[in-house]
Structures are given as C-alpha cells and as structure tokens.
Amino acid sequence: TSITSAKIQVNGVHLHYQQTGEGSHAVLLLPGMLGCGQTDFGPQLKSMNKQLFTIVAWDPRGYGQSIPPSRDFPPDFFERDAKDAVDLMQALKFKKFSLLGWSDGGITALIAAAKYPTLIHKLVVWGANASVTQEDVRIYNGIRDVSKWSEKVKKPLEEMYGHKYFAKTCEAWVDGISRFAEKSDGNICQQLLPDIKCPTFIIHGEKDPLVPQAHAEYIHKHIKGSRLLLMPEGKHNLHLRFAEDFNRQVEDFLH
C-alpha cells in the first residue's frame, strides 16, 4: 500500500503527517529531536504490517514539513507536542490508537499516555528519558554543534531544513532540554509515569550514546506492568539499524 502525505490544521498550526496501511489498529509514530516521519521512520512506514495496522507518522510543529511556525522550546514543549499529537489523531477520526515514541517522541508519548488514558491503546518507547541529569546535559552539549555530527545522520536533516535552521534549532533544543536539569530532580515527566495504565513496552539499546540505560530502567520501574527489552548491540537509532527485529518485536506486542 502507498504512503500518503497531507496536512491538517490542529491547535492553530498546519501539521504534516504520512499515513499508510488499512488495519483496524491505528498507530502514531512520534519522531525524535529535529525529526519527522520521513527522516525517522522509513522502515516502519515501509514494512510494518499494513493489514493489521493503520500507521501515521507526524511532524511536530516546527519540524519536518510542519513549518511554519519555527520550532521553539518553551518550558512546556513536551506537553504541547503531546496535545498536538493526540489532537491530530482525533482530527483524523481515530478514536483510540497506540503510540510509538522515539527519543523526544518517547517523552511526548509518555506524557500523552498519562494525560489521555482513554485514548491510548498501547505504548512503545525507546531512547526516552523522564528526567535530565547533569551527565545528560554534558552529552547534549556534545551534540550542540551540528558540524561535528556524522555525515550520515546530518545529511537528511540538512536536506530537510537547510544548514542554518538545522544548526540553530539544534542549539535551541540543547538549551531547552538542559533547562530541566535546573530543577532539583531534573524532572520532565517522572510524576506522570504511575498514571500510565495502558500496556507499555520499553526498548533500550545497551550501546545508546545519548541516553544512559538508567533512564529506561527508571521508566520501566515506575510504569506498572511494563516490559523492558534491552538490545545488546542497539544504539540510539535501533529501530533503523535493526529495523526488522524491532518491527517484529513491536508488532508482536501491539498484536
């Protein structure tokens, strides 16, 4: 089945999304920092089971083709993304749906599952964190300067945004997410985790250079009945690098 692209007005912005499949189980894919459906979820849009699932990948406001507006990072940017994501799926007439969130998209998905429990069927997150430590801030500052990124990771984002917007937005993201570390507990959404009642699957790459494993373990510990899968060779982009294994694990869980 083909992948369609469209825009729909949600909360005053025109959000871009891609959609494929005709299954009865709707699934929303939530991308990471600077990411969008096109850059972050190629293997999922292409290869996930289209008989079982209807798959939607969105571009959060200021990312991908959901520009304008330009991306900014107010203190509640994760809550804003969570509301946008849920309202997008409602605008598309999905009454209930599952969330697959990577990295920042995982944080957004955790918040959405906690705040809108009647709408969320199942939840899968990987490369996500519920708080920001001083160690995390050190890691984020290591990626502040996009000219130091590997060509492979940098290229699709430069093509999407142009160098200037890409570089500026990455710096703004580092500043925005580092602000959470100024709170005593570095909290992003820790207090919401016990409110997540839907079946939850946490996947973590043991070689993830951006998100230490303790984050995945914390989320697992505080979401009752959740499952944790550690992938020994997985890094941050394990759903791209090990797409076949990842897709199979996730489909089994959702099914």
mmCIF file of C-alpha atoms in Angstrom:
data_model
loop_
_atom_site.group_PDB
_atom_site.id
_atom_site.type_symbol
_atom_site.label_atom_id
_atom_site.label_comp_id
_atom_site.label_asym_id
_atom_site.label_seq_id
_atom_site.Cartn_x
_atom_site.Cartn_y
_atom_site.Cartn_z
ATOM 1 C CA THR A 1 0.000 0.000 0.000
ATOM 2 C CA SER A 2 1.123 3.513 -0.740
ATOM 3 C CA ILE A 3 2.117 6.176 1.760
ATOM 4 C CA THR A 4 0.013 9.329 1.611
ATOM 5 C CA SER A 5 1.199 12.758 2.791
ATOM 6 C CA ALA A 6 -1.124 15.529 3.910
ATOM 7 C CA LYS A 7 -1.558 18.466 6.270
ATOM 8 C CA ILE A 8 -4.352 19.133 8.725
ATOM 9 C CA GLN A 9 -4.985 22.126 10.955
ATOM 10 C CA VAL A 10 -4.605 21.315 14.660
ATOM 11 C CA ASN A 11 -4.365 23.836 17.517
ATOM 12 C CA GLY A 12 -3.735 26.707 15.129
ATOM 13 C CA VAL A 13 -0.913 25.085 13.136
ATOM 14 C CA HIS A 14 -0.885 23.003 9.955
ATOM 15 C CA LEU A 15 0.609 19.657 10.949
ATOM 16 C CA HIS A 16 2.084 17.415 8.297
ATOM 17 C CA TYR A 17 1.717 13.652 8.512
ATOM 18 C CA GLN A 18 2.228 10.492 6.475
ATOM 19 C CA GLN A 19 -0.226 7.617 6.573
ATOM 20 C CA THR A 20 -0.191 4.034 5.309
ATOM 21 C CA GLY A 21 -1.981 0.732 5.869
ATOM 22 C CA GLU A 22 -5.637 -0.111 6.359
ATOM 23 C CA GLY A 23 -5.617 -2.134 9.586
ATOM 24 C CA SER A 24 -8.113 -1.582 12.380
ATOM 25 C CA HIS A 25 -5.333 -0.828 14.899
ATOM 26 C CA ALA A 26 -4.175 2.800 14.498
ATOM 27 C CA VAL A 27 -0.588 3.590 15.459
ATOM 28 C CA LEU A 28 1.085 7.010 15.732
ATOM 29 C CA LEU A 29 4.866 7.259 15.260
ATOM 30 C CA LEU A 30 6.441 10.143 17.214
ATOM 31 C CA PRO A 31 9.881 11.300 15.976
ATOM 32 C CA GLY A 32 12.907 12.495 17.912
ATOM 33 C CA MET A 33 14.595 15.892 18.164
ATOM 34 C CA LEU A 34 14.561 17.656 14.757
ATOM 35 C CA GLY A 35 12.979 14.542 13.278
ATOM 36 C CA CYS A 36 9.878 13.919 11.227
ATOM 37 C CA GLY A 37 8.135 10.927 9.701
ATOM 38 C CA GLN A 38 10.324 10.983 6.605
ATOM 39 C CA THR A 39 13.700 11.153 8.395
ATOM 40 C CA ASP A 40 12.907 8.955 11.388
ATOM 41 C CA PHE A 41 10.553 6.147 10.368
ATOM 42 C CA GLY A 42 11.296 4.956 6.835
ATOM 43 C CA PRO A 43 11.486 1.231 7.714
ATOM 44 C CA GLN A 44 8.355 1.394 9.880
ATOM 45 C CA LEU A 45 6.247 3.180 7.235
ATOM 46 C CA LYS A 46 7.522 0.780 4.597
ATOM 47 C CA SER A 47 7.477 -2.574 6.369
ATOM 48 C CA MET A 48 5.110 -2.669 9.343
ATOM 49 C CA ASN A 49 2.075 -4.908 8.809
ATOM 50 C CA LYS A 50 -0.441 -2.879 6.778
ATOM 51 C CA GLN A 51 -3.250 -5.408 7.113
ATOM 52 C CA LEU A 52 -3.185 -5.175 10.924
ATOM 53 C CA PHE A 53 -2.243 -1.521 11.347
ATOM 54 C CA THR A 54 -3.003 1.943 10.053
ATOM 55 C CA ILE A 55 0.270 3.787 10.575
ATOM 56 C CA VAL A 56 0.543 7.557 10.941
ATOM 57 C CA ALA A 57 3.894 9.381 11.277
ATOM 58 C CA TRP A 58 3.650 13.045 12.199
ATOM 59 C CA ASP A 59 5.949 16.050 12.007
ATOM 60 C CA PRO A 60 5.643 18.006 15.288
ATOM 61 C CA ARG A 61 5.214 21.776 14.922
ATOM 62 C CA GLY A 62 8.391 23.452 13.664
ATOM 63 C CA TYR A 63 9.827 20.129 12.452
ATOM 64 C CA GLY A 64 9.811 18.471 9.042
ATOM 65 C CA GLN A 65 7.053 19.928 6.885
ATOM 66 C CA SER A 66 5.114 21.324 9.877
ATOM 67 C CA ILE A 67 6.836 24.686 9.344
ATOM 68 C CA PRO A 68 5.671 27.423 9.859
ATOM 69 C CA PRO A 69 5.845 28.002 12.803
ATOM 70 C CA SER A 70 9.566 27.874 13.507
ATOM 71 C CA ARG A 71 10.399 25.436 16.289
ATOM 72 C CA ASP A 72 10.758 26.817 19.795
ATOM 73 C CA PHE A 73 11.254 25.239 23.209
ATOM 74 C CA PRO A 74 9.121 26.831 25.910
ATOM 75 C CA PRO A 75 9.121 25.032 29.298
ATOM 76 C CA ASP A 76 6.036 23.019 28.297
ATOM 77 C CA PHE A 77 7.142 21.981 24.794
ATOM 78 C CA PHE A 78 6.687 18.279 25.527
ATOM 79 C CA GLU A 79 3.134 18.850 26.825
ATOM 80 C CA ARG A 80 2.395 20.962 23.760
ATOM 81 C CA ASP A 81 3.630 18.181 21.472
ATOM 82 C CA ALA A 82 1.586 15.607 23.410
ATOM 83 C CA LYS A 83 -1.600 17.646 22.969
ATOM 84 C CA ASP A 84 -0.844 18.290 19.288
ATOM 85 C CA ALA A 85 -0.215 14.566 18.691
ATOM 86 C CA VAL A 86 -3.414 13.417 20.372
ATOM 87 C CA ASP A 87 -5.496 16.170 18.748
ATOM 88 C CA LEU A 88 -4.037 15.272 15.341
ATOM 89 C CA MET A 89 -5.185 11.658 15.717
ATOM 90 C CA GLN A 90 -8.626 12.826 16.842
ATOM 91 C CA ALA A 91 -8.835 15.182 13.855
ATOM 92 C CA LEU A 92 -8.053 12.164 11.652
ATOM 93 C CA LYS A 93 -11.031 10.406 13.305
ATOM 94 C CA PHE A 94 -9.103 7.738 15.216
ATOM 95 C CA LYS A 95 -10.993 7.140 18.457
ATOM 96 C CA LYS A 96 -8.259 5.050 20.065
ATOM 97 C CA PHE A 97 -4.676 4.458 18.994
ATOM 98 C CA SER A 98 -1.261 3.221 20.086
ATOM 99 C CA LEU A 99 1.869 5.370 20.411
ATOM 100 C CA LEU A 100 5.384 4.511 19.231
ATOM 101 C CA GLY A 101 7.752 7.194 20.502
ATOM 102 C CA TRP A 102 11.470 7.538 19.853
ATOM 103 C CA SER A 103 13.759 9.761 21.948
ATOM 104 C CA ASP A 104 11.952 13.130 22.393
ATOM 105 C CA GLY A 105 8.954 11.459 20.788
ATOM 106 C CA GLY A 106 9.130 8.836 23.537
ATOM 107 C CA ILE A 107 8.899 11.549 26.195
ATOM 108 C CA THR A 108 5.944 13.063 24.328
ATOM 109 C CA ALA A 109 4.305 9.625 24.150
ATOM 110 C CA LEU A 110 4.755 9.026 27.900
ATOM 111 C CA ILE A 111 3.057 12.343 28.652
ATOM 112 C CA ALA A 112 0.228 11.664 26.184
ATOM 113 C CA ALA A 113 -0.412 8.173 27.597
ATOM 114 C CA ALA A 114 -0.562 9.571 31.147
ATOM 115 C CA LYS A 115 -2.756 12.564 30.319
ATOM 116 C CA TYR A 116 -5.162 11.000 27.814
ATOM 117 C CA PRO A 117 -5.544 7.437 29.131
ATOM 118 C CA THR A 118 -8.905 6.731 27.487
ATOM 119 C CA LEU A 119 -7.458 7.369 24.024
ATOM 120 C CA ILE A 120 -4.280 5.305 24.195
ATOM 121 C CA HIS A 121 -4.412 1.600 23.443
ATOM 122 C CA LYS A 122 -0.740 0.569 23.864
ATOM 123 C CA LEU A 123 2.574 2.393 24.273
ATOM 124 C CA VAL A 124 6.075 1.671 22.959
ATOM 125 C CA VAL A 125 9.016 3.955 23.805
ATOM 126 C CA TRP A 126 12.736 3.730 23.100
ATOM 127 C CA GLY A 127 15.629 6.125 23.692
ATOM 128 C CA ALA A 128 13.431 8.142 26.065
ATOM 129 C CA ASN A 129 14.034 9.709 29.480
ATOM 130 C CA ALA A 130 11.754 11.073 32.203
ATOM 131 C CA SER A 131 14.368 13.383 33.732
ATOM 132 C CA VAL A 132 17.576 15.219 32.813
ATOM 133 C CA THR A 133 20.764 14.763 34.845
ATOM 134 C CA GLN A 134 23.984 16.790 34.750
ATOM 135 C CA GLU A 135 25.530 13.865 32.857
ATOM 136 C CA ASP A 136 22.750 14.155 30.256
ATOM 137 C CA VAL A 137 23.454 17.885 29.870
ATOM 138 C CA ARG A 138 27.102 17.044 29.191
ATOM 139 C CA ILE A 139 26.004 14.559 26.489
ATOM 140 C CA TYR A 140 23.625 17.108 24.909
ATOM 141 C CA ASN A 141 26.329 19.751 24.777
ATOM 142 C CA GLY A 142 28.430 17.222 22.905
ATOM 143 C CA ILE A 143 25.933 17.335 20.022
ATOM 144 C CA ARG A 144 25.215 21.092 20.162
ATOM 145 C CA ASP A 145 27.468 21.833 17.180
ATOM 146 C CA VAL A 146 25.931 20.017 14.202
ATOM 147 C CA SER A 147 29.086 20.416 12.104
ATOM 148 C CA LYS A 148 30.608 17.703 14.320
ATOM 149 C CA TRP A 149 27.811 15.209 13.555
ATOM 150 C CA SER A 150 28.476 12.215 11.320
ATOM 151 C CA GLU A 151 27.671 12.827 7.665
ATOM 152 C CA LYS A 152 25.123 10.012 7.648
ATOM 153 C CA VAL A 153 22.992 11.492 10.448
ATOM 154 C CA LYS A 154 23.482 15.088 9.342
ATOM 155 C CA LYS A 155 22.698 14.756 5.636
ATOM 156 C CA PRO A 156 18.929 14.028 5.685
ATOM 157 C CA LEU A 157 18.382 16.793 8.251
ATOM 158 C CA GLU A 158 20.391 19.355 6.259
ATOM 159 C CA GLU A 159 18.405 18.397 3.165
ATOM 160 C CA MET A 160 15.159 18.805 5.107
ATOM 161 C CA TYR A 161 15.935 22.135 6.790
ATOM 162 C CA GLY A 162 18.908 23.785 5.186
ATOM 163 C CA HIS A 163 22.028 24.210 7.317
ATOM 164 C CA LYS A 164 21.049 27.402 9.128
ATOM 165 C CA TYR A 165 17.665 26.283 10.518
ATOM 166 C CA PHE A 166 19.091 22.859 11.405
ATOM 167 C CA ALA A 167 22.074 24.307 13.317
ATOM 168 C CA LYS A 168 20.024 27.000 15.085
ATOM 169 C CA THR A 169 17.238 24.615 16.112
ATOM 170 C CA CYS A 170 19.680 22.033 17.461
ATOM 171 C CA GLU A 171 21.271 24.683 19.692
ATOM 172 C CA ALA A 172 17.835 25.836 20.852
ATOM 173 C CA TRP A 173 16.915 22.218 21.641
ATOM 174 C CA VAL A 174 20.048 21.721 23.761
ATOM 175 C CA ASP A 175 19.203 24.879 25.722
ATOM 176 C CA GLY A 176 15.535 23.883 26.027
ATOM 177 C CA ILE A 177 16.073 20.357 27.287
ATOM 178 C CA SER A 178 19.006 21.325 29.539
ATOM 179 C CA ARG A 179 16.645 23.628 31.463
ATOM 180 C CA PHE A 180 15.013 20.586 33.058
ATOM 181 C CA ALA A 181 18.296 19.833 34.841
ATOM 182 C CA GLU A 182 17.965 23.084 36.772
ATOM 183 C CA LYS A 183 15.136 21.550 38.836
ATOM 184 C CA SER A 184 16.262 19.636 41.914
ATOM 185 C CA ASP A 185 15.189 16.266 40.479
ATOM 186 C CA GLY A 186 15.720 17.147 36.801
ATOM 187 C CA ASN A 187 12.100 16.172 36.279
ATOM 188 C CA ILE A 188 10.464 16.137 32.844
ATOM 189 C CA CYS A 189 7.549 13.757 33.434
ATOM 190 C CA GLN A 190 8.527 11.435 36.306
ATOM 191 C CA GLN A 191 5.371 12.208 38.302
ATOM 192 C CA LEU A 192 3.186 11.146 35.335
ATOM 193 C CA LEU A 193 4.614 7.632 34.907
ATOM 194 C CA PRO A 194 2.379 5.995 37.570
ATOM 195 C CA ASP A 195 -0.654 7.405 35.699
ATOM 196 C CA ILE A 196 0.148 5.328 32.620
ATOM 197 C CA LYS A 197 -2.286 2.421 32.677
ATOM 198 C CA CYS A 198 -2.031 1.050 29.133
ATOM 199 C CA PRO A 199 0.243 -1.893 28.256
ATOM 200 C CA THR A 200 3.742 -0.423 27.870
ATOM 201 C CA PHE A 201 6.849 -1.771 26.125
ATOM 202 C CA ILE A 202 10.212 -0.044 26.705
ATOM 203 C CA ILE A 203 13.103 -0.878 24.377
ATOM 204 C CA HIS A 204 16.649 0.289 25.001
ATOM 205 C CA GLY A 205 19.914 -0.081 23.128
ATOM 206 C CA GLU A 206 22.679 -1.011 25.550
ATOM 207 C CA LYS A 207 25.139 0.992 23.425
ATOM 208 C CA ASP A 208 22.962 4.131 23.233
ATOM 209 C CA PRO A 209 25.474 7.025 23.471
ATOM 210 C CA LEU A 210 22.771 9.666 24.056
ATOM 211 C CA VAL A 211 20.511 8.092 26.685
ATOM 212 C CA PRO A 212 22.074 6.127 29.562
ATOM 213 C CA GLN A 213 20.331 2.841 30.377
ATOM 214 C CA ALA A 214 19.300 4.035 33.851
ATOM 215 C CA HIS A 215 16.601 6.144 32.159
ATOM 216 C CA ALA A 216 14.946 3.112 30.560
ATOM 217 C CA GLU A 217 15.153 1.216 33.850
ATOM 218 C CA TYR A 218 13.553 4.116 35.736
ATOM 219 C CA ILE A 219 10.643 4.309 33.298
ATOM 220 C CA HIS A 220 10.168 0.533 33.485
ATOM 221 C CA LYS A 221 10.187 0.589 37.285
ATOM 222 C CA HIS A 222 7.565 3.341 37.517
ATOM 223 C CA ILE A 223 5.078 2.117 34.897
ATOM 224 C CA LYS A 224 3.215 -0.750 36.461
ATOM 225 C CA GLY A 225 3.326 -3.981 34.458
ATOM 226 C CA SER A 226 5.579 -2.546 31.747
ATOM 227 C CA ARG A 227 8.028 -4.681 29.760
ATOM 228 C CA LEU A 228 11.673 -3.790 29.191
ATOM 229 C CA LEU A 229 13.728 -5.186 26.309
ATOM 230 C CA LEU A 230 17.460 -4.462 26.195
ATOM 231 C CA MET A 231 19.146 -4.797 22.790
ATOM 232 C CA PRO A 232 22.848 -5.536 23.408
ATOM 233 C CA GLU A 233 24.028 -4.099 20.074
ATOM 234 C CA GLY A 234 21.404 -1.343 19.862
ATOM 235 C CA LYS A 235 22.407 2.297 19.839
ATOM 236 C CA HIS A 236 20.065 5.305 19.823
ATOM 237 C CA ASN A 237 18.590 4.568 16.392
ATOM 238 C CA LEU A 238 17.977 0.865 16.994
ATOM 239 C CA HIS A 239 14.651 0.980 15.084
ATOM 240 C CA LEU A 240 16.558 1.965 11.934
ATOM 241 C CA ARG A 241 19.692 -0.111 12.409
ATOM 242 C CA PHE A 242 17.811 -3.271 13.465
ATOM 243 C CA ALA A 243 14.533 -2.428 11.754
ATOM 244 C CA GLU A 244 13.425 -5.997 11.041
ATOM 245 C CA ASP A 245 13.919 -7.229 14.612
ATOM 246 C CA PHE A 246 12.444 -4.016 16.025
ATOM 247 C CA ASN A 247 9.347 -4.147 13.813
ATOM 248 C CA ARG A 248 8.725 -7.789 14.697
ATOM 249 C CA GLN A 249 9.033 -7.185 18.447
ATOM 250 C CA VAL A 250 6.722 -4.174 18.298
ATOM 251 C CA GLU A 251 4.132 -5.886 16.092
ATOM 252 C CA ASP A 252 4.028 -8.869 18.460
ATOM 253 C CA PHE A 253 3.468 -6.522 21.392
ATOM 254 C CA LEU A 254 0.779 -4.457 19.632
ATOM 255 C CA HIS A 255 -0.979 -7.518 18.280
#
